[in-house]
């Protein structure tokens, strides 16, 4: 079949296997070019391994440190004329490349929130891999089935007062104003349940109780802070409440793990185009402006550049892990540079439909979004018939 992108809002309902494979190969090539990480992890678990920062972490560990990797994700394979999800194709490409390289890799297509998934991982590690050097929690799910069978759903809302600001319709390039009503208490609590640190803690407790965290092991969860202009919706909204819980969880886990020479930390990463960020009003406009500013200054990074730098300059550089005052790893240091944020804010105040192309990198945003699903990759012939079925 010939596969074309079918975009509805912030969702693309199709994915291209060759394009996804090319993007995985591009990330692998970047890691090879940047060199081996001598003191990197050898046995790695990535929870949320099929897209974005989770996928790039797995690639950086495997090709940067020669690590054996276990991934957890929840993806759909192709069925009839329906393509597989992009994460499925990414994982298939990862496994193919790992086999060619002689790297041990296994992926479980499971609900990471489910207790039985944790039990299955513990048994698999006991049988095949052993104690882990690195556990990365990179889950970005809109909902979570709780142990009692109820479902909690996350909400992207401010807390207290309505939020008004500029927003961008990525498909049309229209800059307008959006107003978002505040969350109620139930929405706040459910967002924390889904996106906070509770499930991460359950994972680490299960692995620790099973003695599957090696001496000196690190567990890391990913977070984001962003600029002050998005605080009412993001950092001070429902998502921010969940991130606060995540960071508090890191502190509790770190206290538990430190006696064994282990660490539990949060890494605050740079804004990139993901399915999750595309769904947040205001954020696509901010990212489009940020990309133009950072590219003009030669500072722009995607997921793989961030994760390569996380490994080589923060976690495995032979010294103490540099942390901020709140004990967080800051990979958003280039994004949050004062000169970058001043320029982004200046452009934000001035941006309109008429000057959007001049001030923002809308085309770069659109391209990055489509590349999440394997489209707009230069070396792929999208007019060619392809088999949508790929196995791991």
Short mmCIF file of C-alpha atoms in Angstrom, two decimals:
data_model
loop_
_atom_site.label_atom_id
_atom_site.label_comp_id
_atom_site.label_asym_id
_atom_site.label_seq_id
_atom_site.Cartn_x
_atom_site.Cartn_y
_atom_site.Cartn_z
CA UNK A 1 0.00 0.00 0.00
CA UNK A 2 1.01 3.65 -0.41
CA UNK A 3 0.96 5.29 3.02
CA UNK A 4 0.20 8.97 3.42
CA UNK A 5 -0.09 11.08 6.58
CA UNK A 6 -3.63 11.49 7.90
CA UNK A 7 -3.58 14.25 10.51
CA UNK A 8 -6.49 15.15 12.75
CA UNK A 9 -5.63 17.98 15.13
CA UNK A 10 -2.57 16.87 17.07
CA UNK A 11 -2.90 13.19 16.07
CA UNK A 12 -1.60 11.41 12.98
CA UNK A 13 -3.56 8.20 12.44
CA UNK A 14 -1.06 6.64 10.03
CA UNK A 15 2.65 5.90 10.25
CA UNK A 16 5.26 4.95 7.66
CA UNK A 17 7.53 1.98 8.45
CA UNK A 18 10.40 3.08 6.19
CA UNK A 19 10.31 6.64 7.51
CA UNK A 20 10.32 5.48 11.12
CA UNK A 21 13.22 3.13 10.38
CA UNK A 22 15.17 5.94 8.71
CA UNK A 23 14.70 8.16 11.76
CA UNK A 24 15.90 5.38 14.08
CA UNK A 25 18.95 4.89 11.85
CA UNK A 26 19.61 8.65 11.91
CA UNK A 27 19.65 8.62 15.71
CA UNK A 28 21.93 5.58 15.79
CA UNK A 29 24.31 7.33 13.38
CA UNK A 30 24.39 10.40 15.64
CA UNK A 31 25.34 8.29 18.66
CA UNK A 32 28.07 6.53 16.69
CA UNK A 33 29.48 9.87 15.56
CA UNK A 34 29.63 11.28 19.09
CA UNK A 35 31.68 8.37 20.41
CA UNK A 36 31.48 5.64 23.03
CA UNK A 37 30.56 6.33 26.65
CA UNK A 38 33.23 4.43 28.56
CA UNK A 39 31.49 4.34 31.93
CA UNK A 40 27.95 4.03 30.61
CA UNK A 41 25.27 1.60 31.79
CA UNK A 42 25.36 -2.03 30.67
CA UNK A 43 21.82 -3.19 31.59
CA UNK A 44 19.01 -0.73 31.02
CA UNK A 45 15.23 -0.71 31.42
CA UNK A 46 13.28 2.03 29.62
CA UNK A 47 9.63 2.34 30.62
CA UNK A 48 8.02 4.15 27.69
CA UNK A 49 10.62 3.12 25.10
CA UNK A 50 8.99 3.54 21.71
CA UNK A 51 8.82 7.30 21.04
CA UNK A 52 10.48 10.60 21.90
CA UNK A 53 12.91 10.80 24.78
CA UNK A 54 12.36 7.16 25.80
CA UNK A 55 13.35 5.84 22.37
CA UNK A 56 16.35 8.16 22.19
CA UNK A 57 17.47 7.08 25.67
CA UNK A 58 17.38 3.47 24.59
CA UNK A 59 19.37 4.23 21.44
CA UNK A 60 21.95 6.27 23.37
CA UNK A 61 22.41 3.45 25.89
CA UNK A 62 22.66 0.69 23.29
CA UNK A 63 24.93 2.36 20.73
CA UNK A 64 26.74 4.70 23.11
CA UNK A 65 27.48 2.23 25.89
CA UNK A 66 26.82 -1.18 24.30
CA UNK A 67 24.00 -1.71 26.79
CA UNK A 68 21.55 -4.58 26.82
CA UNK A 69 18.14 -2.93 26.86
CA UNK A 70 14.65 -3.93 27.89
CA UNK A 71 11.84 -1.69 26.69
CA UNK A 72 8.24 -1.39 27.85
CA UNK A 73 5.68 0.23 25.54
CA UNK A 74 2.08 -0.12 24.42
CA UNK A 75 1.77 -0.06 20.64
CA UNK A 76 -0.46 -1.51 17.92
CA UNK A 77 0.72 -3.65 15.01
CA UNK A 78 -0.64 -3.29 11.49
CA UNK A 79 -3.99 -4.85 10.74
CA UNK A 80 -5.40 -5.13 7.24
CA UNK A 81 -5.17 -1.70 5.61
CA UNK A 82 -4.44 0.00 8.92
CA UNK A 83 -0.81 0.83 9.60
CA UNK A 84 0.92 0.03 12.84
CA UNK A 85 1.59 2.87 15.26
CA UNK A 86 4.81 4.82 14.86
CA UNK A 87 6.10 3.38 18.14
CA UNK A 88 5.62 -0.13 16.76
CA UNK A 89 7.67 0.70 13.67
CA UNK A 90 10.34 2.45 15.76
CA UNK A 91 10.67 -0.61 17.97
CA UNK A 92 10.85 -2.96 14.98
CA UNK A 93 13.64 -0.83 13.49
CA UNK A 94 15.46 -0.72 16.84
CA UNK A 95 15.37 -4.51 17.15
CA UNK A 96 16.57 -5.05 13.59
CA UNK A 97 19.52 -2.71 14.12
CA UNK A 98 20.32 -4.24 17.51
CA UNK A 99 20.42 -7.74 16.02
CA UNK A 100 22.78 -6.57 13.30
CA UNK A 101 25.00 -5.00 15.96
CA UNK A 102 24.87 -8.04 18.24
CA UNK A 103 23.17 -6.08 21.03
CA UNK A 104 20.79 -7.82 23.43
CA UNK A 105 17.34 -6.23 23.24
CA UNK A 106 13.87 -7.27 24.27
CA UNK A 107 10.59 -5.33 24.33
CA UNK A 108 7.35 -6.09 26.13
CA UNK A 109 4.22 -4.64 24.54
CA UNK A 110 2.31 -4.14 27.78
CA UNK A 111 0.47 -1.59 29.91
CA UNK A 112 3.29 -0.23 32.07
CA UNK A 113 0.82 0.78 34.80
CA UNK A 114 -0.40 -2.80 35.29
CA UNK A 115 0.94 -4.72 38.34
CA UNK A 116 1.28 -7.88 36.22
CA UNK A 117 3.63 -6.04 33.85
CA UNK A 118 5.95 -5.27 36.74
CA UNK A 119 5.81 -8.91 37.84
CA UNK A 120 6.61 -10.09 34.31
CA UNK A 121 9.59 -7.74 34.07
CA UNK A 122 10.96 -8.93 37.40
CA UNK A 123 10.81 -12.56 36.22
CA UNK A 124 12.36 -11.71 32.86
CA UNK A 125 15.24 -9.85 34.50
CA UNK A 126 15.89 -12.74 36.87
CA UNK A 127 16.00 -15.20 34.00
CA UNK A 128 17.79 -13.23 31.29
CA UNK A 129 19.50 -10.00 32.31
CA UNK A 130 20.10 -9.53 36.00
CA UNK A 131 20.32 -6.33 38.07
CA UNK A 132 19.92 -3.05 36.20
CA UNK A 133 22.35 -0.14 36.01
CA UNK A 134 19.79 2.34 34.71
CA UNK A 135 15.98 2.53 34.91
CA UNK A 136 14.35 5.33 32.93
CA UNK A 137 10.71 6.28 33.43
CA UNK A 138 9.58 8.07 30.27
CA UNK A 139 5.87 7.39 30.22
CA UNK A 140 3.51 9.92 28.60
CA UNK A 141 0.05 8.37 28.80
CA UNK A 142 -3.29 10.20 28.77
CA UNK A 143 -4.96 7.74 31.15
CA UNK A 144 -4.18 5.06 33.72
CA UNK A 145 -6.17 2.05 34.83
CA UNK A 146 -5.87 1.95 38.62
CA UNK A 147 -5.59 -1.24 40.71
CA UNK A 148 -9.31 -1.06 41.59
CA UNK A 149 -10.22 -1.07 37.86
CA UNK A 150 -11.20 2.60 37.67
CA UNK A 151 -9.61 4.84 35.04
CA UNK A 152 -7.89 8.14 35.81
CA UNK A 153 -7.52 10.67 32.98
CA UNK A 154 -5.05 13.53 32.79
CA UNK A 155 -6.23 17.08 32.05
CA UNK A 156 -4.33 20.02 30.54
CA UNK A 157 -5.84 22.85 32.53
CA UNK A 158 -4.91 25.81 34.75
CA UNK A 159 -5.74 25.80 38.45
CA UNK A 160 -7.75 28.54 40.11
CA UNK A 161 -8.45 31.03 37.32
CA UNK A 162 -9.12 30.75 33.58
CA UNK A 163 -6.01 31.12 31.42
CA UNK A 164 -5.89 33.37 28.37
CA UNK A 165 -2.98 33.68 25.99
CA UNK A 166 -1.89 33.33 22.39
CA UNK A 167 -2.03 30.00 20.67
CA UNK A 168 -1.21 28.61 17.23
CA UNK A 169 -3.19 26.43 14.87
CA UNK A 170 -0.30 24.46 13.39
CA UNK A 171 -2.30 23.30 10.37
CA UNK A 172 -3.38 26.81 9.27
CA UNK A 173 -0.67 29.00 10.79
CA UNK A 174 -3.33 31.12 12.50
CA UNK A 175 -2.32 32.91 15.69
CA UNK A 176 -5.28 33.52 17.97
CA UNK A 177 -6.20 33.79 21.64
CA UNK A 178 -7.31 30.81 23.66
CA UNK A 179 -9.15 30.73 26.98
CA UNK A 180 -9.01 27.58 29.10
CA UNK A 181 -11.26 27.05 32.08
CA UNK A 182 -9.63 25.89 35.33
CA UNK A 183 -9.60 22.28 36.47
CA UNK A 184 -11.78 20.99 39.27
CA UNK A 185 -10.34 19.00 42.16
CA UNK A 186 -11.10 15.64 40.56
CA UNK A 187 -9.21 16.59 37.39
CA UNK A 188 -6.23 17.73 39.44
CA UNK A 189 -6.13 14.50 41.42
CA UNK A 190 -6.51 12.29 38.37
CA UNK A 191 -3.76 14.14 36.49
CA UNK A 192 -1.42 13.51 39.41
CA UNK A 193 -2.42 9.84 39.39
CA UNK A 194 -1.56 9.53 35.70
CA UNK A 195 1.47 11.82 35.36
CA UNK A 196 2.87 12.02 38.87
CA UNK A 197 5.41 9.75 40.52
CA UNK A 198 3.21 7.02 41.99
CA UNK A 199 3.72 4.47 39.23
CA UNK A 200 7.45 5.23 38.98
CA UNK A 201 7.72 4.53 42.71
CA UNK A 202 5.88 1.22 42.30
CA UNK A 203 8.34 0.19 39.58
CA UNK A 204 11.40 1.04 41.67
CA UNK A 205 10.02 -0.61 44.78
CA UNK A 206 9.31 -3.81 42.81
CA UNK A 207 12.82 -3.85 41.33
CA UNK A 208 14.49 -2.97 44.63
CA UNK A 209 12.56 -5.60 46.58
CA UNK A 210 13.61 -8.18 43.98
CA UNK A 211 17.27 -7.06 44.30
CA UNK A 212 17.33 -6.07 40.64
CA UNK A 213 19.02 -2.69 41.04
CA UNK A 214 22.79 -2.98 40.72
CA UNK A 215 25.26 -1.18 42.96
CA UNK A 216 25.49 2.40 41.74
CA UNK A 217 22.28 2.11 39.72
CA UNK A 218 20.47 5.26 38.63
CA UNK A 219 16.75 5.68 38.06
CA UNK A 220 15.61 8.70 36.17
CA UNK A 221 12.21 10.21 35.38
CA UNK A 222 11.75 12.90 32.75
CA UNK A 223 10.08 16.23 33.35
CA UNK A 224 9.73 19.74 31.95
CA UNK A 225 9.50 23.23 33.44
CA UNK A 226 9.33 25.70 30.56
CA UNK A 227 9.17 29.50 30.47
CA UNK A 228 7.20 31.79 32.75
CA UNK A 229 4.74 32.66 29.99
CA UNK A 230 3.40 29.07 30.04
CA UNK A 231 3.47 28.69 33.85
CA UNK A 232 -0.29 29.27 34.42
CA UNK A 233 -1.15 26.43 32.06
CA UNK A 234 1.84 24.15 32.53
CA UNK A 235 4.00 24.43 35.64
CA UNK A 236 1.28 26.00 37.80
CA UNK A 237 -1.53 23.97 36.21
CA UNK A 238 -2.61 20.36 36.49
CA UNK A 239 0.49 19.06 34.72
CA UNK A 240 2.72 21.11 37.01
CA UNK A 241 0.96 19.63 40.03
CA UNK A 242 1.79 16.18 38.65
CA UNK A 243 5.42 17.21 38.02
CA UNK A 244 5.67 18.48 41.59
CA UNK A 245 4.54 15.06 42.76
CA UNK A 246 7.08 13.42 40.45
CA UNK A 247 9.91 15.49 41.91
CA UNK A 248 8.78 14.80 45.48
CA UNK A 249 8.76 11.09 44.60
CA UNK A 250 12.33 11.38 43.34
CA UNK A 251 13.36 12.76 46.73
CA UNK A 252 11.73 9.89 48.61
CA UNK A 253 13.19 7.27 46.29
CA UNK A 254 16.62 8.87 46.45
CA UNK A 255 16.56 8.71 50.26
CA UNK A 256 15.72 5.02 50.04
CA UNK A 257 18.36 4.19 47.42
CA UNK A 258 21.30 6.34 48.56
CA UNK A 259 22.54 3.90 51.25
CA UNK A 260 23.23 1.41 48.45
CA UNK A 261 25.10 3.97 46.35
CA UNK A 262 22.12 4.34 44.04
CA UNK A 263 20.30 7.49 42.90
CA UNK A 264 16.76 8.50 41.93
CA UNK A 265 16.64 11.76 39.98
CA UNK A 266 14.45 13.85 37.72
CA UNK A 267 15.88 15.14 34.45
CA UNK A 268 14.29 18.37 33.21
CA UNK A 269 14.54 18.17 29.42
CA UNK A 270 14.23 20.69 26.61
CA UNK A 271 10.97 21.39 24.79
CA UNK A 272 10.65 19.23 21.67
CA UNK A 273 7.80 18.30 19.35
CA UNK A 274 5.95 15.26 20.71
CA UNK A 275 2.39 14.02 20.57
CA UNK A 276 1.97 15.21 24.15
CA UNK A 277 3.35 18.72 23.62
CA UNK A 278 1.31 19.15 20.44
CA UNK A 279 -1.86 18.66 22.48
CA UNK A 280 -1.17 21.53 24.88
CA UNK A 281 -2.60 24.91 23.82
CA UNK A 282 0.03 27.69 23.68
CA UNK A 283 2.96 25.24 23.58
CA UNK A 284 3.20 24.79 19.76
CA UNK A 285 3.53 28.56 19.35
CA UNK A 286 6.20 28.73 22.05
CA UNK A 287 8.12 25.80 20.54
CA UNK A 288 7.96 27.31 17.05
CA UNK A 289 9.42 30.58 18.35
CA UNK A 290 11.99 28.75 20.47
CA UNK A 291 13.18 26.63 17.55
CA UNK A 292 13.83 29.71 15.41
CA UNK A 293 15.77 31.43 18.20
CA UNK A 294 17.84 28.37 19.14
CA UNK A 295 18.58 27.47 15.52
CA UNK A 296 19.73 31.04 14.86
CA UNK A 297 22.15 30.68 17.77
CA UNK A 298 23.32 27.16 16.88
CA UNK A 299 21.86 25.77 20.12
CA UNK A 300 18.99 23.61 18.86
CA UNK A 301 18.79 19.99 20.01
CA UNK A 302 16.36 17.17 19.34
CA UNK A 303 15.73 14.14 21.55
CA UNK A 304 18.85 12.18 20.58
CA UNK A 305 21.18 15.17 21.01
CA UNK A 306 19.69 15.75 24.47
CA UNK A 307 20.03 12.13 25.53
CA UNK A 308 23.56 11.87 24.20
CA UNK A 309 24.52 14.91 26.26
CA UNK A 310 22.63 13.55 29.28
CA UNK A 311 24.77 10.42 29.22
CA UNK A 312 28.15 11.95 28.35
CA UNK A 313 28.00 15.25 30.28
CA UNK A 314 25.73 14.48 33.23
CA UNK A 315 25.30 10.85 34.24
CA UNK A 316 28.46 9.09 33.02
CA UNK A 317 31.25 11.65 32.78
CA UNK A 318 33.33 10.23 35.63
CA UNK A 319 32.37 12.70 38.34
CA UNK A 320 29.47 13.84 40.47
CA UNK A 321 26.18 14.32 38.67
CA UNK A 322 25.59 18.09 38.43
CA UNK A 323 22.23 19.06 39.97
CA UNK A 324 20.32 22.29 40.51
CA UNK A 325 19.17 23.59 43.90
CA UNK A 326 16.15 21.24 43.81
CA UNK A 327 18.38 18.20 43.04
CA UNK A 328 17.29 18.02 39.39
CA UNK A 329 19.39 17.28 36.33
CA UNK A 330 18.94 20.25 33.99
CA UNK A 331 19.07 19.34 30.32
CA UNK A 332 17.01 22.44 29.49
CA UNK A 333 19.99 24.67 30.25
CA UNK A 334 20.34 25.89 26.66
CA UNK A 335 16.61 26.51 26.27
CA UNK A 336 16.44 28.48 29.51
CA UNK A 337 19.48 30.65 28.82
CA UNK A 338 18.59 34.25 29.62
CA UNK A 339 19.38 35.53 26.12
CA UNK A 340 17.29 32.80 24.51
CA UNK A 341 14.28 33.43 26.74
CA UNK A 342 14.49 37.21 26.30
CA UNK A 343 14.38 36.83 22.54
CA UNK A 344 11.55 34.28 22.65
CA UNK A 345 9.52 36.59 24.88
CA UNK A 346 10.13 39.53 22.56
CA UNK A 347 8.93 37.50 19.60
CA UNK A 348 5.95 36.20 21.56
CA UNK A 349 4.77 39.73 22.27
CA UNK A 350 5.08 40.68 18.59
CA UNK A 351 3.93 37.55 16.75
CA UNK A 352 0.83 37.68 14.55
CA UNK A 353 -0.48 35.81 11.52
CA UNK A 354 1.33 38.28 9.28
CA UNK A 355 4.83 37.92 10.76
CA UNK A 356 4.68 34.29 11.96
CA UNK A 357 6.97 32.97 9.23
CA UNK A 358 9.54 35.66 10.02
CA UNK A 359 9.55 35.16 13.80
CA UNK A 360 8.84 31.43 14.20
CA UNK A 361 9.93 28.13 12.69
CA UNK A 362 6.47 26.79 11.87
CA UNK A 363 7.79 24.65 9.00
CA UNK A 364 10.35 23.08 11.32
CA UNK A 365 7.62 22.34 13.83
CA UNK A 366 5.40 20.76 11.18
CA UNK A 367 8.29 18.70 9.83
CA UNK A 368 9.26 17.43 13.28
CA UNK A 369 5.65 16.50 13.98
CA UNK A 370 5.31 14.48 10.78
CA UNK A 371 8.69 12.82 11.36
CA UNK A 372 7.31 11.43 14.62
CA UNK A 373 5.21 9.22 12.35
CA UNK A 374 7.82 8.50 9.69
CA UNK A 375 6.85 11.21 7.18
CA UNK A 376 8.87 14.09 5.66
CA UNK A 377 12.08 12.01 5.83
CA UNK A 378 14.23 13.02 2.85
CA UNK A 379 15.57 9.60 1.86
CA UNK A 380 12.18 7.83 1.81
CA UNK A 381 10.19 7.36 -1.41
CA UNK A 382 6.62 7.93 -0.27
CA UNK A 383 5.20 7.07 -3.68
CA UNK A 384 6.40 3.47 -3.37
CA UNK A 385 4.19 0.59 -2.30
CA UNK A 386 5.25 -0.76 1.12
CA UNK A 387 4.15 -3.64 3.29
CA UNK A 388 2.78 -2.08 6.50
CA UNK A 389 3.51 -5.21 8.54
CA UNK A 390 6.74 -5.26 10.55
CA UNK A 391 7.74 -7.69 13.28
CA UNK A 392 9.99 -7.19 16.28
#
